[in-house]
Tab-separated table of N, CA and C in Angstrom:
chain	number	residue	atom	x	y	z
A	225	UNK	N	7.133	46.864	65.492
A	225	UNK	CA	6.814	45.480	65.221
A	225	UNK	C	7.916	44.816	64.415
A	226	UNK	N	8.512	45.549	63.507
A	226	UNK	CA	9.530	44.980	62.645
A	226	UNK	C	10.825	44.737	63.412
A	227	UNK	N	11.174	45.606	64.340
A	227	UNK	CA	12.433	45.482	65.085
A	227	UNK	C	12.484	44.241	65.986
A	228	UNK	N	11.470	43.969	66.821
A	228	UNK	CA	11.524	42.743	67.638
A	228	UNK	C	11.562	41.471	66.784
A	229	UNK	N	10.850	41.487	65.674
A	229	UNK	CA	10.857	40.321	64.795
A	229	UNK	C	12.252	40.069	64.242
A	230	UNK	N	12.936	41.133	63.821
A	230	UNK	CA	14.291	40.979	63.289
A	230	UNK	C	15.268	40.508	64.366
A	231	UNK	N	15.098	40.978	65.584
A	231	UNK	CA	15.970	40.548	66.680
A	231	UNK	C	15.765	39.061	66.976
A	232	UNK	N	14.514	38.633	67.050
A	232	UNK	CA	14.221	37.218	67.317
A	232	UNK	C	14.721	36.340	66.165
A	233	UNK	N	14.518	36.761	64.941
A	233	UNK	CA	14.988	36.009	63.784
A	233	UNK	C	16.510	35.907	63.781
A	234	UNK	N	17.205	37.012	64.067
A	234	UNK	CA	18.678	36.982	64.110
A	234	UNK	C	19.185	36.078	65.219
A	235	UNK	N	18.570	36.131	66.401
A	235	UNK	CA	18.993	35.279	67.513
A	235	UNK	C	18.783	33.806	67.183
A	236	UNK	N	17.665	33.502	66.547
A	236	UNK	CA	17.384	32.113	66.168
A	236	UNK	C	18.399	31.609	65.153
A	237	UNK	N	18.689	32.394	64.150
A	237	UNK	CA	19.682	32.000	63.150
A	237	UNK	C	21.074	31.869	63.772
A	238	UNK	N	21.404	32.753	64.673
A	238	UNK	CA	22.709	32.707	65.325
A	238	UNK	C	22.862	31.433	66.166
A	239	UNK	N	21.835	31.115	66.973
A	239	UNK	CA	21.925	29.940	67.845
A	239	UNK	C	21.936	28.634	67.056
A	240	UNK	N	21.185	28.567	65.967
A	240	UNK	CA	21.170	27.316	65.202
A	240	UNK	C	22.459	27.107	64.432
A	241	UNK	N	23.208	28.152	64.180
A	241	UNK	CA	24.462	28.018	63.445
A	241	UNK	C	25.650	27.756	64.350
A	242	UNK	N	25.505	27.960	65.646
A	242	UNK	CA	26.652	27.811	66.529
A	242	UNK	C	26.772	26.388	67.060
A	243	UNK	N	27.937	26.034	67.489
A	243	UNK	CA	28.233	24.709	68.028
A	243	UNK	C	28.212	24.694	69.550
A	244	UNK	N	27.634	25.706	70.169
A	244	UNK	CA	27.649	25.796	71.627
A	244	UNK	C	26.551	24.944	72.245
A	245	UNK	N	26.574	24.843	73.589
A	245	UNK	CA	25.547	24.115	74.311
A	245	UNK	C	24.226	24.859	74.349
A	246	UNK	N	24.209	26.134	73.947
A	246	UNK	CA	22.958	26.895	73.930
A	246	UNK	C	22.017	26.384	72.846
A	247	UNK	N	22.572	25.806	71.805
A	247	UNK	CA	21.776	25.268	70.714
A	247	UNK	C	21.178	23.932	71.147
A	248	UNK	N	19.855	23.819	71.269
A	248	UNK	CA	19.253	22.574	71.747
A	248	UNK	C	19.500	21.386	70.827
A	249	UNK	N	19.782	21.615	69.564
A	249	UNK	CA	20.065	20.517	68.649
A	249	UNK	C	21.410	19.856	68.993
A	250	UNK	N	22.306	20.581	69.622
A	250	UNK	CA	23.635	20.065	69.941
A	250	UNK	C	23.753	19.579	71.371
A	251	UNK	N	22.676	19.275	72.045
A	251	UNK	CA	22.765	18.877	73.443
A	251	UNK	C	23.537	17.587	73.616
A	252	UNK	N	23.387	16.661	72.692
A	252	UNK	CA	24.204	15.456	72.685
A	252	UNK	C	24.863	15.380	71.323
A	253	UNK	N	26.177	15.207	71.303
A	253	UNK	CA	26.904	15.132	70.047
A	253	UNK	C	26.871	13.730	69.467
A	254	UNK	N	27.700	13.518	68.454
A	254	UNK	CA	27.804	12.197	67.851
A	254	UNK	C	28.458	11.247	68.831
A	255	UNK	N	28.151	9.984	68.664
A	255	UNK	CA	28.720	8.995	69.573
A	255	UNK	C	30.151	8.672	69.160
A	256	UNK	N	30.960	8.311	70.138
A	256	UNK	CA	32.325	7.878	69.885
A	256	UNK	C	32.483	6.458	70.395
A	257	UNK	N	33.296	5.678	69.681
A	257	UNK	CA	33.488	4.282	70.042
A	257	UNK	C	34.660	4.139	70.999
A	258	UNK	N	34.497	3.249	71.955
A	258	UNK	CA	35.561	2.924	72.898
A	258	UNK	C	35.636	1.418	73.020
A	259	UNK	N	36.838	0.869	72.898
A	259	UNK	CA	37.019	-0.575	73.044
A	259	UNK	C	36.975	-0.948	74.515
A	260	UNK	N	36.430	-2.113	74.804
A	260	UNK	CA	36.286	-2.589	76.178
A	260	UNK	C	37.147	-3.835	76.338
A	261	UNK	N	37.927	-3.880	77.406
A	261	UNK	CA	38.714	-5.069	77.696
A	261	UNK	C	37.768	-6.169	78.146
A	262	UNK	N	37.919	-7.336	77.562
A	262	UNK	CA	37.037	-8.444	77.912
A	262	UNK	C	37.700	-9.293	78.974
A	263	UNK	N	37.316	-9.073	80.191
A	263	UNK	CA	37.828	-9.855	81.314
A	263	UNK	C	36.681	-10.657	81.898
A	264	UNK	N	36.916	-11.923	82.206
A	264	UNK	CA	35.828	-12.702	82.797
A	264	UNK	C	35.469	-12.161	84.171
A	265	UNK	N	34.209	-11.842	84.339
A	265	UNK	CA	33.759	-11.312	85.621
A	265	UNK	C	32.575	-12.113	86.115
A	266	UNK	N	32.462	-12.201	87.399
A	266	UNK	CA	31.306	-12.843	88.008
A	266	UNK	C	30.320	-11.738	88.350
A	267	UNK	N	29.107	-11.878	87.874
A	267	UNK	CA	28.134	-10.831	88.157
A	267	UNK	C	26.862	-11.455	88.706
A	268	UNK	N	26.148	-10.633	89.418
A	268	UNK	CA	24.894	-11.062	90.019
A	268	UNK	C	23.722	-10.476	89.252
A	269	UNK	N	23.805	-10.537	87.923
A	269	UNK	CA	22.775	-9.950	87.085
A	269	UNK	C	21.502	-10.776	87.149
A	270	UNK	N	20.398	-10.095	87.023
A	270	UNK	CA	19.125	-10.792	86.966
A	270	UNK	C	18.710	-11.025	85.524
A	271	UNK	N	19.340	-10.350	84.575
A	271	UNK	CA	19.030	-10.504	83.160
A	271	UNK	C	20.002	-11.519	82.552
A	272	UNK	N	19.521	-12.700	82.144
A	272	UNK	CA	20.425	-13.730	81.640
A	272	UNK	C	20.885	-13.505	80.200
A	273	UNK	N	20.311	-12.536	79.502
A	273	UNK	CA	20.687	-12.309	78.109
A	273	UNK	C	22.108	-11.759	78.019
A	274	UNK	N	22.884	-12.217	77.023
A	274	UNK	CA	24.244	-11.698	76.861
A	274	UNK	C	24.240	-10.313	76.221
A	275	UNK	N	25.386	-9.634	76.313
A	275	UNK	CA	25.559	-8.355	75.632
A	275	UNK	C	25.735	-8.600	74.143
A	276	UNK	N	25.307	-7.645	73.332
A	276	UNK	CA	25.534	-7.731	71.896
A	276	UNK	C	27.043	-7.691	71.659
A	277	UNK	N	27.505	-8.383	70.630
A	277	UNK	CA	28.938	-8.478	70.374
A	277	UNK	C	29.568	-7.108	70.145
A	278	UNK	N	28.937	-6.279	69.322
A	278	UNK	CA	29.507	-4.973	68.984
A	278	UNK	C	28.402	-3.943	68.798
A	279	UNK	N	28.570	-2.769	69.395
A	279	UNK	CA	27.647	-1.648	69.193
A	279	UNK	C	28.205	-0.840	68.021
A	280	UNK	N	27.479	-0.818	66.906
A	280	UNK	CA	27.995	-0.177	65.701
A	280	UNK	C	27.593	1.283	65.550
A	281	UNK	N	26.478	1.685	66.152
A	281	UNK	CA	26.037	3.080	66.043
A	281	UNK	C	25.197	3.430	67.262
A	282	UNK	N	25.211	4.723	67.568
A	282	UNK	CA	24.410	5.223	68.686
A	282	UNK	C	24.075	6.680	68.426
A	283	UNK	N	22.863	7.077	68.777
A	283	UNK	CA	22.455	8.468	68.627
A	283	UNK	C	21.488	8.822	69.747
A	284	UNK	N	21.563	10.072	70.176
A	284	UNK	CA	20.611	10.603	71.147
A	284	UNK	C	19.839	11.700	70.426
A	285	UNK	N	18.554	11.484	70.243
A	285	UNK	CA	17.725	12.404	69.477
A	285	UNK	C	16.787	13.141	70.421
A	286	UNK	N	16.888	14.467	70.447
A	286	UNK	CA	16.020	15.288	71.290
A	286	UNK	C	14.610	15.308	70.731
A	287	UNK	N	13.641	15.150	71.623
A	287	UNK	CA	12.231	15.278	71.278
A	287	UNK	C	11.568	16.068	72.399
A	288	UNK	N	10.380	16.607	72.181
A	288	UNK	CA	9.707	17.328	73.258
A	288	UNK	C	9.490	16.422	74.472
A	289	UNK	N	9.957	16.869	75.620
A	289	UNK	CA	9.775	16.109	76.853
A	289	UNK	C	10.902	15.173	77.194
A	290	UNK	N	11.949	15.110	76.363
A	290	UNK	CA	13.057	14.214	76.676
A	290	UNK	C	13.929	13.916	75.481
A	291	UNK	N	14.390	12.662	75.406
A	291	UNK	CA	15.272	12.250	74.319
A	291	UNK	C	15.082	10.762	74.066
A	292	UNK	N	15.380	10.358	72.842
A	292	UNK	CA	15.369	8.944	72.478
A	292	UNK	C	16.809	8.509	72.286
A	293	UNK	N	17.216	7.477	73.016
A	293	UNK	CA	18.543	6.893	72.850
A	293	UNK	C	18.363	5.711	71.905
A	294	UNK	N	19.033	5.785	70.754
A	294	UNK	CA	18.902	4.752	69.737
A	294	UNK	C	20.269	4.120	69.505
A	295	UNK	N	20.311	2.790	69.412
A	295	UNK	CA	21.581	2.089	69.201
A	295	UNK	C	21.382	0.962	68.195
A	296	UNK	N	22.449	0.671	67.453
A	296	UNK	CA	22.466	-0.437	66.504
A	296	UNK	C	23.605	-1.353	66.925
A	297	UNK	N	23.303	-2.643	67.043
A	297	UNK	CA	24.309	-3.613	67.443
A	297	UNK	C	24.402	-4.754	66.454
A	298	UNK	N	25.559	-5.433	66.486
A	298	UNK	CA	25.778	-6.556	65.584
A	298	UNK	C	26.247	-7.763	66.382
A	299	UNK	N	25.392	-8.803	66.524
A	299	UNK	CA	25.827	-10.023	67.189
A	299	UNK	C	26.746	-10.836	66.273
A	300	UNK	N	27.335	-11.901	66.811
A	300	UNK	CA	28.287	-12.709	66.064
A	300	UNK	C	27.624	-13.524	64.951
A	301	UNK	N	26.330	-13.837	65.090
A	301	UNK	CA	25.629	-14.623	64.077
A	301	UNK	C	24.163	-14.205	64.043
A	302	UNK	N	23.438	-14.724	63.072
A	302	UNK	CA	22.030	-14.373	62.910
A	302	UNK	C	21.166	-15.074	63.954
A	303	UNK	N	19.940	-14.580	64.106
A	303	UNK	CA	18.955	-15.244	64.935
A	303	UNK	C	18.743	-14.653	66.316
A	304	UNK	N	19.562	-13.681	66.725
A	304	UNK	CA	19.363	-13.060	68.039
A	304	UNK	C	18.107	-12.209	68.006
A	305	UNK	N	17.438	-12.088	69.126
A	305	UNK	CA	16.166	-11.384	69.201
A	305	UNK	C	15.989	-10.790	70.593
A	306	UNK	N	14.851	-10.162	70.844
A	306	UNK	CA	14.514	-9.532	72.140
A	306	UNK	C	15.600	-8.565	72.590
A	307	UNK	N	15.980	-7.666	71.693
A	307	UNK	CA	17.002	-6.663	72.016
A	307	UNK	C	16.398	-5.585	72.913
A	308	UNK	N	17.231	-5.098	73.850
A	308	UNK	CA	16.755	-4.079	74.788
A	308	UNK	C	17.949	-3.318	75.353
A	309	UNK	N	17.753	-2.031	75.597
A	309	UNK	CA	18.745	-1.232	76.324
A	309	UNK	C	18.376	-1.304	77.798
A	310	UNK	N	19.214	-1.976	78.579
A	310	UNK	CA	18.933	-2.199	79.996
A	310	UNK	C	19.740	-1.187	80.811
A	311	UNK	N	19.082	-0.336	81.624
A	311	UNK	CA	19.822	0.636	82.430
A	311	UNK	C	20.699	-0.062	83.470
A	312	UNK	N	21.914	0.482	83.637
A	312	UNK	CA	22.858	-0.047	84.623
A	312	UNK	C	22.864	0.893	85.816
A	313	UNK	N	22.744	0.345	86.991
A	313	UNK	CA	22.793	1.143	88.212
A	313	UNK	C	23.844	0.552	89.131
A	314	UNK	N	24.219	1.303	90.130
A	314	UNK	CA	25.161	0.776	91.111
A	314	UNK	C	26.446	1.575	91.176
A	315	UNK	N	27.443	0.986	91.815
A	315	UNK	CA	28.697	1.669	92.074
A	315	UNK	C	29.536	1.886	90.824
A	316	UNK	N	29.344	1.063	89.780
A	316	UNK	CA	30.173	1.174	88.594
A	316	UNK	C	29.802	2.382	87.728
A	317	UNK	N	28.669	3.027	87.987
A	317	UNK	CA	28.231	4.168	87.198
A	317	UNK	C	28.727	5.455	87.854
A	318	UNK	N	29.432	6.278	87.073
A	318	UNK	CA	29.932	7.555	87.571
A	318	UNK	C	28.807	8.585	87.617
A	319	UNK	N	28.971	9.572	88.478
A	319	UNK	CA	27.976	10.639	88.598
A	319	UNK	C	27.942	11.436	87.288
A	320	UNK	N	26.747	11.733	86.825
A	320	UNK	CA	26.581	12.477	85.589
A	320	UNK	C	26.607	11.604	84.349
A	321	UNK	N	26.644	10.299	84.518
A	321	UNK	CA	26.698	9.372	83.394
A	321	UNK	C	25.521	8.412	83.472
A	322	UNK	N	24.876	8.200	82.351
A	322	UNK	CA	23.787	7.227	82.246
A	322	UNK	C	24.307	6.082	81.388
A	323	UNK	N	24.280	4.855	81.902
A	323	UNK	CA	24.845	3.693	81.212
A	323	UNK	C	23.744	2.689	80.904
A	324	UNK	N	23.786	2.157	79.679
A	324	UNK	CA	22.863	1.120	79.244
A	324	UNK	C	23.649	-0.068	78.712
A	325	UNK	N	23.196	-1.279	79.031
A	325	UNK	CA	23.723	-2.499	78.434
A	325	UNK	C	22.817	-2.884	77.279
A	326	UNK	N	23.411	-3.184	76.122
A	326	UNK	CA	22.663	-3.624	74.944
A	326	UNK	C	22.544	-5.142	75.050
A	327	UNK	N	21.398	-5.627	75.537
A	327	UNK	CA	21.185	-7.057	75.781
A	327	UNK	C	20.324	-7.672	74.684
A	328	UNK	N	20.652	-8.924	74.322
A	328	UNK	CA	19.925	-9.652	73.282
A	328	UNK	C	19.750	-11.099	73.710
A	329	UNK	N	18.685	-11.717	73.237
A	329	UNK	CA	18.431	-13.137	73.532
A	329	UNK	C	19.003	-13.974	72.394
A	330	UNK	N	19.740	-15.044	72.716
A	330	UNK	CA	20.339	-15.873	71.668
A	330	UNK	C	19.298	-16.754	70.981
A	331	UNK	N	19.608	-17.209	69.758
A	331	UNK	CA	18.684	-18.112	69.068
A	331	UNK	C	18.647	-19.477	69.753
A	332	UNK	N	17.569	-20.218	69.527
A	332	UNK	CA	17.409	-21.528	70.151
A	332	UNK	C	18.384	-22.565	69.593
A	333	UNK	N	18.603	-22.567	68.300
A	333	UNK	CA	19.494	-23.559	67.676
A	333	UNK	C	20.659	-22.885	66.993
A	334	UNK	N	21.396	-23.660	66.217
A	334	UNK	CA	22.516	-23.085	65.481
A	334	UNK	C	21.978	-22.327	64.273
A	335	UNK	N	22.624	-21.229	63.966
A	335	UNK	CA	22.218	-20.381	62.849
A	335	UNK	C	23.446	-20.014	62.038
A	336	UNK	N	23.207	-19.496	60.867
A	336	UNK	CA	24.305	-19.060	60.001
A	336	UNK	C	24.881	-17.742	60.491
A	337	UNK	N	26.092	-17.493	60.047
A	337	UNK	CA	26.717	-16.215	60.384
A	337	UNK	C	26.073	-15.101	59.590
A	338	UNK	N	25.958	-15.245	58.281
A	338	UNK	CA	25.316	-14.249	57.436
A	338	UNK	C	26.174	-13.012	57.252
A	339	UNK	N	25.656	-12.081	56.487
A	339	UNK	CA	26.378	-10.831	56.247
A	339	UNK	C	26.234	-9.919	57.457
A	340	UNK	N	27.159	-8.975	57.621
A	340	UNK	CA	27.049	-8.053	58.761
A	340	UNK	C	25.729	-7.283	58.779
A	341	UNK	N	25.237	-6.890	57.607
A	341	UNK	CA	23.984	-6.128	57.549
A	341	UNK	C	22.795	-6.982	57.995
A	342	UNK	N	22.834	-8.284	57.716
A	342	UNK	CA	21.710	-9.140	58.085
A	342	UNK	C	21.690	-9.459	59.575
A	343	UNK	N	22.780	-9.187	60.274
A	343	UNK	CA	22.837	-9.470	61.704
A	343	UNK	C	22.511	-8.251	62.568
A	344	UNK	N	22.371	-7.085	61.978
A	344	UNK	CA	22.170	-5.863	62.756
A	344	UNK	C	20.818	-5.837	63.461
A	345	UNK	N	20.842	-5.352	64.703
A	345	UNK	CA	19.635	-5.171	65.515
A	345	UNK	C	19.571	-3.714	65.956
A	346	UNK	N	18.393	-3.125	65.867
A	346	UNK	CA	18.184	-1.746	66.317
A	346	UNK	C	17.310	-1.752	67.558
A	347	UNK	N	17.627	-0.854	68.467
A	347	UNK	CA	16.860	-0.749	69.707
A	347	UNK	C	16.874	0.710	70.144
A	348	UNK	N	15.841	1.115	70.860
A	348	UNK	CA	15.753	2.493	71.344
A	348	UNK	C	15.012	2.520	72.670
A	349	UNK	N	15.255	3.583	73.429
A	349	UNK	CA	14.534	3.796	74.673
A	349	UNK	C	14.335	5.297	74.861
A	350	UNK	N	13.279	5.653	75.564
A	350	UNK	CA	12.949	7.052	75.824
A	350	UNK	C	13.439	7.444	77.207
A	351	UNK	N	14.053	8.628	77.302
A	351	UNK	CA	14.437	9.211	78.588
A	351	UNK	C	13.740	10.555	78.716
A	352	UNK	N	13.017	10.751	79.807
A	352	UNK	CA	12.327	12.018	80.021
A	352	UNK	C	13.343	13.093	80.417
A	353	UNK	N	12.897	14.348	80.376
A	353	UNK	CA	13.765	15.448	80.801
A	353	UNK	C	14.199	15.262	82.255
A	354	UNK	N	13.312	14.732	83.085
A	354	UNK	CA	13.654	14.495	84.493
A	354	UNK	C	14.728	13.407	84.601
A	355	UNK	N	14.645	12.372	83.801
A	355	UNK	CA	15.652	11.305	83.827
A	355	UNK	C	16.993	11.788	83.293
A	356	UNK	N	16.973	12.779	82.396
A	356	UNK	CA	18.221	13.323	81.833
A	356	UNK	C	18.859	14.370	82.733
A	357	UNK	N	18.102	14.907	83.674
A	357	UNK	CA	18.624	15.978	84.532
A	357	UNK	C	19.864	15.501	85.270
A	358	UNK	N	20.922	16.278	85.169
A	358	UNK	CA	22.162	15.956	85.863
A	358	UNK	C	23.068	14.993	85.114
A	359	UNK	N	22.630	14.493	83.957
A	359	UNK	CA	23.455	13.571	83.179
A	359	UNK	C	24.038	14.296	81.976
A	360	UNK	N	25.350	14.199	81.806
A	360	UNK	CA	26.018	14.839	80.683
A	360	UNK	C	26.531	13.823	79.670
A	361	UNK	N	26.569	12.552	80.060
A	361	UNK	CA	27.098	11.507	79.188
A	361	UNK	C	26.159	10.303	79.191
A	362	UNK	N	25.950	9.724	78.025
A	362	UNK	CA	25.173	8.492	77.894
A	362	UNK	C	26.070	7.463	77.220
A	363	UNK	N	26.140	6.264	77.808
A	363	UNK	CA	26.990	5.192	77.293
A	363	UNK	C	26.120	3.975	76.998
A	364	UNK	N	26.344	3.354	75.848
A	364	UNK	CA	25.705	2.081	75.499
A	364	UNK	C	26.831	1.061	75.367
A	365	UNK	N	26.757	-0.015	76.177
A	365	UNK	CA	27.825	-1.005	76.230
A	365	UNK	C	27.454	-2.283	75.480
A	366	UNK	N	28.456	-2.841	74.801
A	366	UNK	CA	28.367	-4.157	74.178
A	366	UNK	C	29.470	-5.019	74.765
A	367	UNK	N	29.648	-6.231	74.241
A	367	UNK	CA	30.657	-7.140	74.774
A	367	UNK	C	32.075	-6.682	74.413
A	368	UNK	N	32.278	-6.174	73.181
A	368	UNK	CA	33.624	-5.797	72.753
A	368	UNK	C	33.873	-4.295	72.715
A	369	UNK	N	32.831	-3.489	72.751
A	369	UNK	CA	33.023	-2.044	72.706
A	369	UNK	C	31.859	-1.340	73.373
A	370	UNK	N	31.975	-0.029	73.475
A	370	UNK	CA	30.881	0.807	73.969
A	370	UNK	C	30.908	2.099	73.197
A	371	UNK	N	29.764	2.744	73.105
A	371	UNK	CA	29.686	4.046	72.434
A	371	UNK	C	29.177	5.060	73.436
A	372	UNK	N	29.699	6.288	73.310
A	372	UNK	CA	29.426	7.348	74.270
A	372	UNK	C	28.986	8.604	73.526
A	373	UNK	N	27.962	9.258	74.060
A	373	UNK	CA	27.513	10.555	73.539
A	373	UNK	C	27.531	11.535	74.708
A	374	UNK	N	28.070	12.734	74.450
A	374	UNK	CA	28.185	13.766	75.496
A	374	UNK	C	27.417	15.003	75.096
A	375	UNK	N	26.985	15.734	76.124
A	375	UNK	CA	26.335	17.034	75.890
A	375	UNK	C	27.392	18.051	75.595
């Protein structure tokens, strides 16, 4: 009884200390920022909300049954609302990559710029294990940058 317990305990300690893909805590690493060239494009989007100005943070948190993709964005001024991570589909998405646009609704009137902390918006979405199958990279896009997390 003591020997199997010690083997299981040692294996658990070994896997949690390693940086390999075998450790379920390391399935998605920290996000990295990538600058996006802003070129005027004509799109046939059905969502009229603009992209958030800058994506400041992104994390993929494993939970039973899937993962939560969480992102923090900063618009140019205060008053933006109805933030959402909108999945992107089509030819622009590479195989093995899941892409989300960080969309926000602009305020009705003019608003103050305010401090950077007062303009931050947080948003999250759930992805099931089936939705994550075959995807090794998750990207959240903003107007000026994008953040990427890899398995």
